[in-house]
Coordinates of C-alpha atoms in Angstrom, one line a residue:
Chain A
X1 CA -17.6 -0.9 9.1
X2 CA -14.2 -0.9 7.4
X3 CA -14.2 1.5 4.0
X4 CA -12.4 -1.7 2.4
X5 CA -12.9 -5.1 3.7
X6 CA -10.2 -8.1 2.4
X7 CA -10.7 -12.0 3.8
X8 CA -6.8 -12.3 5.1
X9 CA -7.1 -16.0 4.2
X10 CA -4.7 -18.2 4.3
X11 CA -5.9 -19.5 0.9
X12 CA -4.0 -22.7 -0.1
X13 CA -4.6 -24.1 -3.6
X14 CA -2.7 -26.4 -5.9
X15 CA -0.6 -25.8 -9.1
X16 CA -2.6 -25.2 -11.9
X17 CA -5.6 -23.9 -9.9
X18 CA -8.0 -21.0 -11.2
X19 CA -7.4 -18.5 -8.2
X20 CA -9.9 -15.7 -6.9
X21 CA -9.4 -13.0 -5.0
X22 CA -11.8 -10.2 -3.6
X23 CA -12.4 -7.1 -1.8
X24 CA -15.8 -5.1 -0.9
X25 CA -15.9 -1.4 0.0
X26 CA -18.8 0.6 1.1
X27 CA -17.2 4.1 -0.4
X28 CA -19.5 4.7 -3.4
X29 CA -17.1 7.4 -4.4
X30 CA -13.8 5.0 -4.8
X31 CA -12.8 5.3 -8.9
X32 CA -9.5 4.3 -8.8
X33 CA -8.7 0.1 -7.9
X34 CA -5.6 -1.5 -7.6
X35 CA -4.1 -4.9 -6.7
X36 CA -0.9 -5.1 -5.3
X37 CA 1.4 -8.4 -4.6
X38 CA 3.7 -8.5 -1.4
X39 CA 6.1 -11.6 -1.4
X40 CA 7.3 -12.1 1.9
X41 CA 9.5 -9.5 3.9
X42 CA 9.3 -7.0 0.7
X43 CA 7.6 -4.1 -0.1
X44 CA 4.2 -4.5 -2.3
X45 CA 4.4 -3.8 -6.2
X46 CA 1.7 -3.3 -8.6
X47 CA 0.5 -5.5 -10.3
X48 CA -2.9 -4.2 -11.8
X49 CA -4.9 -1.0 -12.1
X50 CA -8.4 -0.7 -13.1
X51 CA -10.5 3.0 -13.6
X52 CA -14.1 2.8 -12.6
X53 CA -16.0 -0.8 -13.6
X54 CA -15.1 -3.4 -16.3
X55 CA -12.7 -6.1 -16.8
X56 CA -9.0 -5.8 -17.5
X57 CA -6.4 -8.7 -18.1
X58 CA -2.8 -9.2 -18.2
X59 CA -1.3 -12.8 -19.0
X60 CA -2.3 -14.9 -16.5
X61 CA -3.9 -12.2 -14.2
X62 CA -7.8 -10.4 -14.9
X63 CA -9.1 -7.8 -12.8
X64 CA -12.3 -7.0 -12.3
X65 CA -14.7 -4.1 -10.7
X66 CA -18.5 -4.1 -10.4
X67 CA -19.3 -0.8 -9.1
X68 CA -23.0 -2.0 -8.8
X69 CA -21.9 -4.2 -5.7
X70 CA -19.1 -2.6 -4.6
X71 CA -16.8 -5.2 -4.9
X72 CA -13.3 -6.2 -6.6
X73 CA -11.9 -9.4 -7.7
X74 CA -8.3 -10.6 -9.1
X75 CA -8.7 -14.0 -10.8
X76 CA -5.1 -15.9 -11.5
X77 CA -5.4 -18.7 -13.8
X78 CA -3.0 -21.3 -13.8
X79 CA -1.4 -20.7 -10.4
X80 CA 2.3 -21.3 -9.7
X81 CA 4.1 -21.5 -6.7
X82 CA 6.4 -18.2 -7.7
X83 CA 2.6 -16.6 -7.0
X84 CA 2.9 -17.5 -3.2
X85 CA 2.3 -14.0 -1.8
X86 CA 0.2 -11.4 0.3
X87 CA -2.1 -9.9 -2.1
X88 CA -3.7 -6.4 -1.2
X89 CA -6.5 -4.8 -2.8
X90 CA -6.4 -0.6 -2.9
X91 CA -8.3 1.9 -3.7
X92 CA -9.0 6.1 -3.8
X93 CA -11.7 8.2 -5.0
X94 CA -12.2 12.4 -6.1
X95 CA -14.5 14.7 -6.4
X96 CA -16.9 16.5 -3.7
X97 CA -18.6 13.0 -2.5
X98 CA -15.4 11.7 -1.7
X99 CA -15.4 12.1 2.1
X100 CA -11.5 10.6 2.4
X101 CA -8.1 12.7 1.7
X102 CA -8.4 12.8 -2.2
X103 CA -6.1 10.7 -4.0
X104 CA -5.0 8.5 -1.3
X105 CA -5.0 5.2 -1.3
X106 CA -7.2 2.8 1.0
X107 CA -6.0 -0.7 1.0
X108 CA -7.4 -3.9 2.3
X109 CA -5.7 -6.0 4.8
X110 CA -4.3 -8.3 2.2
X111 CA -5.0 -12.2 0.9
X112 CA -2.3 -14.4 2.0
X113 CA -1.9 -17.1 -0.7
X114 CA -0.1 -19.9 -0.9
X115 CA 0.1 -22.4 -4.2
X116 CA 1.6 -25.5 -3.1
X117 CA 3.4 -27.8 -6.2
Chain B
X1 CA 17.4 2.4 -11.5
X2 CA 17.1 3.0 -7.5
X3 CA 13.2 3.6 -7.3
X4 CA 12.3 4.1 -3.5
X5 CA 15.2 3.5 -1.2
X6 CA 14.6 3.3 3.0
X7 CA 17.2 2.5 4.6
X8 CA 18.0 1.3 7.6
X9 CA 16.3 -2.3 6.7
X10 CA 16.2 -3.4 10.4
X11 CA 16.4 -1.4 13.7
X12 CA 15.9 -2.2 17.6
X13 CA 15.4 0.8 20.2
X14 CA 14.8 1.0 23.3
X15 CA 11.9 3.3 24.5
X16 CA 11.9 6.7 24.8
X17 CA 15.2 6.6 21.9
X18 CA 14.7 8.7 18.7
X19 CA 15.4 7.9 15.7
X20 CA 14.6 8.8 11.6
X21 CA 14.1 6.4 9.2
X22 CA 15.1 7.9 5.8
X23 CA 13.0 7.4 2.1
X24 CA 14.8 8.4 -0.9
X25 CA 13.0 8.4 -4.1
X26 CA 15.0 9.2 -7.8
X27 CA 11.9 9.1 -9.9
X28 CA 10.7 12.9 -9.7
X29 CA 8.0 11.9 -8.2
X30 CA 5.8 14.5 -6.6
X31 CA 3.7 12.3 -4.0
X32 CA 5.2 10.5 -1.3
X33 CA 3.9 9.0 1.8
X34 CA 4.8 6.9 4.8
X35 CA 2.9 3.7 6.0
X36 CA 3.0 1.1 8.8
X37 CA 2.3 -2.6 8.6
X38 CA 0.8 -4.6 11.5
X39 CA -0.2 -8.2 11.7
X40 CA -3.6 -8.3 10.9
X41 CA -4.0 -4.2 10.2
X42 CA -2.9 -3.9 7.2
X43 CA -1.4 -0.7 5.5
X44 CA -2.0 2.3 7.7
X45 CA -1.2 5.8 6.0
X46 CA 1.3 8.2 8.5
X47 CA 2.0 11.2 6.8
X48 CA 1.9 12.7 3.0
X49 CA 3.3 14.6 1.2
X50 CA 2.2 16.1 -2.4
X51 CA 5.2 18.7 -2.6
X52 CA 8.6 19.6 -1.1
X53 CA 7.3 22.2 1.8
X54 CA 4.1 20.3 2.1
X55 CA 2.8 17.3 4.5
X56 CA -0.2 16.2 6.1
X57 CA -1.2 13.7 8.5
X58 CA -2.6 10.3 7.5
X59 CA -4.6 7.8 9.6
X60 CA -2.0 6.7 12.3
X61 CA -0.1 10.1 12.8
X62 CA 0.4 10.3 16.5
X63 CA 4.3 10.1 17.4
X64 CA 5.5 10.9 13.9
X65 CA 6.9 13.7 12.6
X66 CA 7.7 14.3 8.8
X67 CA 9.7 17.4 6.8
X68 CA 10.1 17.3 3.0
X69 CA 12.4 19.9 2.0
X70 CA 13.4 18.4 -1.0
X71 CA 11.6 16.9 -4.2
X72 CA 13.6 13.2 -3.6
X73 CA 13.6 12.7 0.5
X74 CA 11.5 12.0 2.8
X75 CA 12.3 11.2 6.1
X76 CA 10.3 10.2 9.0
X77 CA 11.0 11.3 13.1
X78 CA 10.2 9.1 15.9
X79 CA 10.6 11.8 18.7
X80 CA 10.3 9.3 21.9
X81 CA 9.9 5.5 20.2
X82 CA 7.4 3.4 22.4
X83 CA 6.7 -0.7 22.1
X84 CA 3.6 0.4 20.1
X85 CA 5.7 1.6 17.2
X86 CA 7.4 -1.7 16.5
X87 CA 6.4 -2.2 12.9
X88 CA 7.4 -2.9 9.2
X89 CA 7.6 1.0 7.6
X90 CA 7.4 1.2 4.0
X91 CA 7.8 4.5 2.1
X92 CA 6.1 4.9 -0.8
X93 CA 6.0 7.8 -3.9
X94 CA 3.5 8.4 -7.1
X95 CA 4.3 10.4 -10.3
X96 CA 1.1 12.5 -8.9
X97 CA -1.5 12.8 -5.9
X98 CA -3.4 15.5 -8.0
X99 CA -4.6 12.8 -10.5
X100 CA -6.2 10.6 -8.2
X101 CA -5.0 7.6 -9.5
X102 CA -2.1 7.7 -7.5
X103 CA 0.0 4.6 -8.4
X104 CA 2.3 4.2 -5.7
X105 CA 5.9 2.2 -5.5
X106 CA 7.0 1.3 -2.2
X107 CA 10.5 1.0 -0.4
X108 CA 11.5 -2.5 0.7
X109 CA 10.4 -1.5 4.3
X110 CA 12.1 -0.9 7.5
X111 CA 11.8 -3.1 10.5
X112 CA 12.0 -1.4 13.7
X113 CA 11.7 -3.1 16.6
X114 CA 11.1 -1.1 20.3
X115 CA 12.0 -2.7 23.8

């Protein structure tokens, strides 16, 4: 079993629509979760960053984390076509039950998303 | 405001060429690391580095070599390149590895291509 597993999609929705992404990982000692956006042929760039469980929201982007489950979403409302991108999910962990290099990231394969106008 | 530079953007070799692709960062950062990008793999971590003088291997490290004898470069050796290496390389640097939260900027990737 992967430490961080990510459906790769394609997910097509129209303008307008409420989008959801999600990751689940099976690390218990992960703390650290990011979502990163890769438009095509570019490198990824950050686009949220979340410690430990809770919500956290910018514009039209919310992240979430639920700890409990072990599982990560990224909700975009109001879609637009400029949101067409990979998205990737990442995430690292500390401390003595972290059994990875600390600090490093672990990402998902990435969401490929398209919003069609 | 330059960020993560890797240069060259595209490359073709032929097997058994070597060749280093080059990461320049001009943000002071102390972490930088080198990944590959395969259909359907995802990000793969090559080699880190938290510190000039100090690397370690990553998931995927076989047929790479690093160095990092400065705070801003980064470069990364393929000794002998082999068809398995064709890939998109990004390079990527954080303000700190020591934090754990190790929010990472990435290059705009290099695609190497090996006949």
């Amino acid at each position: 079993q992967k430490e961080v597993e990510q459906d790769p999609g394609p997910l097509s929705v129209p303008e307008g629509a409420i989008v959801s992404l999600n990751c689940t990982y099976s690390n218990s000692a992960f703390q650290y979760f990011m979502w990163y956006r890769q438009y095509s042929r570019k490198g990824p760039e950050l686009l949220m960053y979340t410690y430990s469980s809770g919500n956290k929201e910018d514009g039209r982007f919310t992240a979430q984390v639920d700890k409990s489950s072990k599982y990560i979403s990224l909700f975009i409302r109001d879609s637009q076509p400029s949101d067409s991108a990979t998205y990737l999910c990442a995430m690292s962990g500390e401390g003595r039950n972290y059994g990875g290099s600390q600090g490093n990231l672990i990402f998902g394969k990435g969401t490929k998303l398209s919003v069609k106008p | 405001n330059a960020g993560v530079t890797q240069t060259p953007k595209f490359q073709v070799l032929k097997t058994g060429q070597s060749m280093t692709l080059q990461c320049a960062q001009d943000m002071n950062h102390e972490y930088m690391s080198w990944y590959r990008q395969d259909p359907g793999m995802g990000l793969r971590l090559i080699h880190y580095s938290v510190g000039a003088g100090i690397t370690d291997q990553g998931e995927v490290p076989n047929g790479y070599n690093v160095s990092r004898s400065t705070t801003e470069d980064f470069p990364l050796r393929l000794l002998s390149a082999a068809p398995s290496q064709t890939s998109v390389y990004f390079c990527a640097s954080s303000y700190s590895f020591a934090l754990a939260k190790n929010i990472q900027y990435f290059g705009a990737g290099t695609r190497l291509s090996v006949l």
